Short mmCIF file of C-alpha atoms in Angstrom, two decimals:
data_model
loop_
_atom_site.label_atom_id
_atom_site.label_comp_id
_atom_site.label_asym_id
_atom_site.label_seq_id
_atom_site.Cartn_x
_atom_site.Cartn_y
_atom_site.Cartn_z
CA MET A 1 22.46 19.03 -2.84
CA LYS A 2 22.89 21.44 0.08
CA GLN A 3 19.21 21.14 0.91
CA ARG A 4 19.38 17.34 0.77
CA LEU A 5 22.38 17.29 3.12
CA ILE A 6 20.71 19.59 5.63
CA THR A 7 17.59 17.42 5.62
CA ALA A 8 19.71 14.26 5.98
CA PHE A 9 21.49 15.67 9.04
CA ALA A 10 18.13 16.70 10.53
CA LEU A 11 16.81 13.15 10.02
CA LEU A 12 19.93 11.69 11.64
CA ALA A 13 19.38 14.00 14.61
CA LEU A 14 15.79 12.76 14.86
CA VAL A 15 16.98 9.15 14.78
CA ALA A 16 19.45 9.94 17.56
CA VAL A 17 16.65 11.39 19.71
CA LEU A 18 14.49 8.31 19.03
CA VAL A 19 17.28 5.96 20.08
CA TRP A 20 17.88 8.07 23.20
CA ARG A 21 14.18 8.03 24.12
CA ILE A 22 13.37 4.64 22.66
CA TYR A 23 11.84 3.28 25.86
CA THR A 24 9.51 6.22 26.37
CA PRO A 25 6.22 7.26 24.69
CA VAL A 26 8.26 9.70 22.55
CA PHE A 27 9.31 6.76 20.39
CA ILE A 28 5.81 5.61 19.47
CA ALA A 29 4.56 9.20 19.20
CA VAL A 30 7.06 9.85 16.38
CA ILE A 31 6.22 6.52 14.72
CA ALA A 32 2.51 7.40 14.92
CA ALA A 33 3.17 10.83 13.40
CA PHE A 34 5.09 9.28 10.51
CA SER A 35 2.30 6.75 10.03
CA ALA A 36 -0.37 9.47 9.86
CA ILE A 37 1.68 11.60 7.46
CA ALA A 38 2.40 8.61 5.20
CA ALA A 39 -1.29 7.66 5.07
CA ASN A 40 -2.29 11.23 4.29
CA GLU A 41 0.36 11.46 1.56
CA ILE A 42 -0.99 8.36 -0.17
CA MET A 43 -4.60 9.52 -0.01
CA ARG A 44 -3.77 13.00 -1.27
CA CYS A 45 -1.64 11.64 -4.12
CA ALA A 46 -4.62 9.45 -5.05
CA LYS A 47 -6.67 12.68 -5.14
CA ILE A 48 -9.22 11.49 -2.59
CA SER A 49 -11.43 14.54 -2.09
CA ASN A 50 -13.82 13.15 0.54
CA ARG A 51 -12.85 15.11 3.66
CA PHE A 52 -14.36 12.54 6.04
CA ILE A 53 -12.25 9.75 4.57
CA LEU A 54 -9.13 11.93 4.59
CA ILE A 55 -9.54 13.04 8.20
CA VAL A 56 -10.71 9.72 9.67
CA GLY A 57 -8.14 7.74 7.63
CA THR A 58 -5.30 9.96 8.82
CA ALA A 59 -6.49 9.76 12.44
CA ALA A 60 -6.77 5.96 12.25
CA ALA A 61 -3.24 5.75 10.87
CA ALA A 62 -1.99 7.74 13.86
CA ILE A 63 -3.80 5.47 16.34
CA VAL A 64 -2.85 2.04 14.96
CA PRO A 65 0.84 2.10 16.11
CA PHE A 66 -0.26 2.58 19.72
CA PHE A 67 -1.73 -0.93 19.57
CA SER A 68 1.63 -2.48 18.64
CA SER A 69 2.66 -3.51 22.16
CA ALA A 70 1.27 -3.52 25.69
CA SER A 71 4.53 -1.89 26.85
CA ILE A 72 4.56 0.81 24.20
CA LEU A 73 3.56 3.64 26.60
CA GLU A 74 5.86 2.66 29.46
CA PRO A 75 6.64 4.29 31.85
CA LEU A 76 3.73 6.72 31.32
CA VAL A 77 1.11 3.94 31.26
CA PRO A 78 1.90 0.59 32.97
CA THR A 79 2.00 -2.48 30.71
CA GLU A 80 -0.85 -4.19 32.56
CA VAL A 81 -3.16 -1.18 32.13
CA TRP A 82 -2.42 -0.66 28.44
CA PHE A 83 -2.74 -4.40 27.77
CA ASN A 84 -6.30 -4.29 29.08
CA VAL A 85 -7.08 -1.19 27.00
CA ILE A 86 -5.84 -2.49 23.65
CA ASN A 87 -7.38 -5.93 24.19
CA ALA A 88 -10.76 -4.74 25.48
CA VAL A 89 -12.20 -5.17 21.98
CA PRO A 90 -10.90 -7.57 19.28
CA ARG A 91 -8.83 -5.47 16.87
CA VAL A 92 -10.66 -6.80 13.84
CA VAL A 93 -13.73 -4.95 15.12
CA TYR A 94 -11.94 -1.62 14.73
CA ALA A 95 -10.97 -2.50 11.16
CA VAL A 96 -14.52 -3.51 10.24
CA VAL A 97 -15.97 -0.32 11.75
CA LEU A 98 -13.45 1.82 9.86
CA ILE A 99 -14.17 0.11 6.53
CA LEU A 100 -17.93 0.44 7.05
CA ALA A 101 -17.47 4.14 7.88
CA PHE A 102 -15.53 4.63 4.63
CA LEU A 103 -18.23 2.83 2.65
CA LEU A 104 -20.96 4.97 4.22
CA ALA A 105 -18.93 8.07 3.39
CA MET A 106 -18.73 6.83 -0.20
CA LEU A 107 -22.52 6.49 -0.33
CA LYS A 108 -23.05 9.95 1.13
CA GLY A 109 -20.53 11.57 -1.19
CA TYR A 110 -21.14 9.33 -4.21
CA SER A 111 -20.79 12.27 -6.62
CA HIS A 112 -17.09 12.70 -5.84
CA THR A 113 -16.12 9.46 -4.07
CA LYS A 114 -15.31 6.23 -5.91
CA PHE A 115 -14.90 2.72 -4.56
CA GLU A 116 -11.22 3.02 -5.55
CA ASP A 117 -10.97 5.88 -3.03
CA VAL A 118 -12.22 3.56 -0.28
CA ALA A 119 -9.80 0.79 -1.28
CA ILE A 120 -6.84 3.19 -1.26
CA ALA A 121 -7.97 4.68 2.06
CA VAL A 122 -8.16 1.22 3.66
CA PHE A 123 -4.66 0.45 2.41
CA ALA A 124 -3.32 3.80 3.62
CA SER A 125 -5.04 3.89 7.01
CA LEU A 126 -4.73 0.22 8.02
CA LEU A 127 -2.00 -1.66 6.15
CA VAL A 128 0.61 1.10 6.03
CA PRO A 129 0.19 1.94 9.77
CA TYR A 130 0.40 -1.77 10.60
CA ALA A 131 3.79 -1.83 8.87
CA PHE A 132 4.86 1.17 10.97
CA SER A 133 3.59 -0.67 14.06
CA MET A 134 6.22 -3.33 13.44
CA PHE A 135 8.81 -0.95 14.90
CA GLY A 136 7.06 -1.15 18.26
CA MET A 137 6.45 -4.88 17.89
CA LEU A 138 10.14 -5.47 17.19
CA ARG A 139 11.23 -3.28 20.08
CA ASP A 140 9.30 -5.42 22.56
CA LEU A 141 9.47 -8.76 20.76
CA THR A 142 11.86 -10.39 23.22
CA GLY A 143 10.64 -8.44 26.23
CA TYR A 144 10.49 -4.83 27.34
CA LYS A 145 13.90 -3.13 27.48
CA THR A 146 15.86 -5.97 25.89
CA GLN A 147 18.59 -4.69 23.60
CA ILE A 148 17.81 -7.36 21.00
CA GLY A 149 14.67 -5.45 20.03
CA ILE A 150 16.69 -2.34 19.19
CA TYR A 151 19.12 -4.40 17.15
CA LEU A 152 16.26 -5.99 15.19
CA MET A 153 14.86 -2.58 14.29
CA PHE A 154 18.22 -1.47 12.95
CA TYR A 155 18.58 -4.80 11.17
CA GLY A 156 15.42 -4.04 9.19
CA LEU A 157 16.48 -0.44 8.54
CA ILE A 158 19.98 -1.43 7.42
CA ALA A 159 18.47 -3.91 4.96
CA ALA A 160 16.56 -1.06 3.35
CA LEU A 161 18.97 1.87 3.60
CA ALA A 162 22.22 0.01 2.94
CA THR A 163 20.77 -1.76 -0.08
CA ASP A 164 19.49 1.52 -1.51
CA SER A 165 22.79 3.35 -0.95
CA GLY A 166 24.92 0.46 -2.19
CA ALA A 167 22.75 0.02 -5.28
CA GLN A 168 22.93 3.73 -6.09
CA LEU A 169 26.72 3.92 -5.75
CA THR A 170 27.35 0.67 -7.64
CA GLY A 171 24.89 1.64 -10.35
CA MET A 172 26.61 4.99 -10.86
CA ALA A 173 29.99 3.28 -11.09
CA ILE A 174 29.37 0.20 -13.25
CA GLY A 175 25.62 -0.01 -13.87
CA LYS A 176 24.69 -0.89 -17.46
CA THR A 177 21.85 -3.46 -17.50
CA LYS A 178 18.48 -1.87 -16.73
CA MET A 179 16.57 -3.77 -14.05
CA ALA A 180 13.07 -2.27 -14.48
CA PRO A 181 13.27 0.43 -17.19
CA ASN A 182 9.52 1.00 -17.32
CA ILE A 183 9.25 1.54 -13.56
CA SER A 184 12.55 3.08 -12.49
CA PRO A 185 14.92 3.76 -15.42
CA LYS A 186 17.95 4.50 -13.25
CA LYS A 187 18.01 1.14 -11.45
CA THR A 188 20.40 -1.48 -12.85
CA VAL A 189 21.06 -5.16 -12.23
CA GLU A 190 24.68 -4.39 -11.35
CA GLY A 191 23.50 -1.80 -8.85
CA ALA A 192 21.07 -4.26 -7.30
CA VAL A 193 23.80 -6.87 -6.82
CA GLY A 194 26.11 -4.24 -5.36
CA GLY A 195 23.36 -3.11 -3.02
CA VAL A 196 22.77 -6.63 -1.71
CA ILE A 197 26.49 -7.23 -1.15
CA PHE A 198 26.92 -3.88 0.60
CA ALA A 199 23.94 -4.60 2.86
CA ILE A 200 25.28 -8.06 3.82
CA ILE A 201 28.66 -6.55 4.72
CA LEU A 202 27.04 -3.81 6.79
CA GLN A 203 24.77 -6.33 8.51
CA ALA A 204 27.80 -8.43 9.45
CA VAL A 205 29.58 -5.36 10.86
CA ALA A 206 26.47 -4.34 12.82
CA LEU A 207 26.14 -7.86 14.18
CA LEU A 208 29.76 -7.94 15.35
CA LEU A 209 29.40 -4.53 17.01
CA TYR A 210 26.19 -5.57 18.71
CA ASN A 211 27.67 -8.79 20.11
CA ARG A 212 30.75 -6.83 21.20
CA PHE A 213 28.94 -4.18 23.23
CA ALA A 214 25.48 -5.58 24.08
CA THR A 215 24.75 -6.99 27.51
CA VAL A 216 22.86 -9.91 25.96
CA GLY A 217 24.36 -10.93 22.62
CA LEU A 218 23.00 -13.15 19.89
CA THR A 219 23.73 -16.87 19.85
CA ALA A 220 25.57 -18.41 16.90
CA ARG A 221 22.27 -19.90 15.66
CA GLU A 222 20.45 -16.55 15.82
CA ALA A 223 23.30 -14.64 14.17
CA THR A 224 23.61 -17.21 11.38
CA ALA A 225 19.87 -17.14 10.69
CA LEU A 226 19.82 -13.34 10.46
CA LEU A 227 22.82 -13.26 8.12
CA ILE A 228 21.25 -15.92 5.88
CA ALA A 229 18.06 -13.85 5.74
CA SER A 230 19.98 -10.66 4.91
CA PRO A 231 19.98 -10.99 1.07
CA PHE A 232 16.24 -11.73 1.10
CA MET A 233 15.72 -8.61 3.20
CA SER A 234 17.68 -6.57 0.67
CA PHE A 235 15.62 -8.00 -2.17
CA MET A 236 12.38 -7.05 -0.41
CA GLY A 237 13.76 -3.57 0.19
CA MET A 238 14.29 -3.15 -3.56
CA MET A 239 10.79 -4.47 -4.23
CA GLY A 240 9.41 -1.90 -1.79
CA ASP A 241 11.22 0.86 -3.65
CA LEU A 242 9.88 -0.36 -7.00
CA ALA A 243 6.36 -0.73 -5.59
CA SER A 244 6.55 2.86 -4.42
CA SER A 245 7.66 3.94 -7.90
CA VAL A 246 4.69 2.12 -9.44
CA LEU A 247 2.30 3.90 -7.08
CA LYS A 248 3.77 7.29 -7.91
CA ARG A 249 3.51 6.58 -11.63
CA ASN A 250 -0.12 5.52 -11.20
CA PHE A 251 -0.84 8.69 -9.25
CA GLY A 252 1.15 10.85 -11.68
CA VAL A 253 3.42 12.40 -9.01
CA LYS A 254 7.18 12.67 -8.58
CA ASP A 255 7.16 12.44 -4.79
CA PHE A 256 4.55 11.46 -2.22
CA GLY A 257 5.14 14.63 -0.20
CA LYS A 258 7.43 17.54 0.58
CA ILE A 259 7.89 17.29 4.35
CA PHE A 260 11.61 16.50 3.90
CA PRO A 261 13.07 19.15 1.55
CA GLY A 262 15.13 17.47 -1.16
CA HIS A 263 13.99 14.00 -0.09
CA GLY A 264 10.22 14.07 -0.61
CA GLY A 265 7.71 12.77 1.91
CA VAL A 266 7.63 10.12 4.61
CA MET A 267 6.61 7.45 2.10
CA ASP A 268 9.51 8.43 -0.16
CA ARG A 269 11.94 7.82 2.69
CA MET A 270 10.24 4.77 4.25
CA ASP A 271 9.02 2.82 1.21
CA SER A 272 11.77 0.18 1.39
CA SER A 273 11.68 -0.02 5.19
CA LEU A 274 7.95 -0.74 5.16
CA PHE A 275 8.84 -3.96 3.33
CA THR A 276 11.98 -4.94 5.26
CA VAL A 277 10.80 -4.19 8.81
CA PRO A 278 7.68 -6.43 8.62
CA LEU A 279 9.80 -9.18 7.06
CA THR A 280 12.30 -8.73 9.87
CA TYR A 281 9.47 -9.29 12.34
CA CYS A 282 8.45 -12.49 10.54
CA VAL A 283 12.03 -13.79 10.66
CA ALA A 284 12.47 -12.71 14.26
CA ILE A 285 9.42 -14.52 15.62
CA ILE A 286 10.78 -17.70 14.03
CA VAL A 287 14.39 -17.22 15.17
CA PHE A 288 13.66 -15.94 18.68
#
C-alpha cells in the first residue's frame, strides 16, 4: 500500500507538471514516451522476439503523437512549419511502409516470427499511439491555447478514472452480482452502476468549476451534450478495463509492465483512458 501511495503521488506530480507545461513540447514529449512504453509493453507481453519489430514498433509509437496537431511543438517549432512537415506525405503512406517493414521482418525471421506477432505489433505501434495522440488533438481541437481543449482532456480522464474509483469503492461496499467473472472476478454490476453515478457527479462538478473560472466557458448546449455523453464515456472506460484484462489473460501476465511500482505499467494505468479519450474526441468534434 505504501508503495502504491508513493507512486500515486509521483504520478500526480507528473500530471501537475504536464498541466503547467501543457502548451510546450514537454507535453507531447511525455505523451510520446508513454505511447512508446505502452507499445513496448504490449509487444513484450505477447513475447515478440523479433528485435527489428520490437525496436521499430517502439520507435514508431513514439513518433505518432507528434503528428497529432500542427501546433503541438509550439513555441519551439511554429505551427506553419510543423504543418508543412507532417503533411508533406499522406499519413497512410507511413502506415503502409511500417506494415510492409514488419512483414519483411517476418519473412526474414520466419523461424521465430509469426503473423500474429506482426498483427500485434501493428496494433501496438499504430492504433495504441493514435489513441495517445488524441490528447494532443483534444488540446488543440478548438484552437491553440484555448482552455476548452484542456477541459476536454480532463473530461476524458475523469470518465475513466472516476468510473474506476467509484466502481471499486461501491463494489467493496455493496457489490454482490459478478459482472464478468471469467474476465475480472472482482468487478460487480453494483460497482459498475456506482462508478457511472460517481463519474457523472464528478463531471458535473468539473463542468461547474470550469465555467466558474475559465475565460471562455461552455454554452448550455455544449455542457448539456457533454453531460448526456458522460454515462456512455463511463461505460466505454469499463470496456477498456475489461479489454485490457482479456489481453493480459491471453498473454498470461498479471500486469503489462512494472514502470509504476504497485500500479503496473503504462497500459495498466491508461487502459480505460485509451477508450474514453478517443470517444471524447468523437463527441467533441460533433459538439464543437
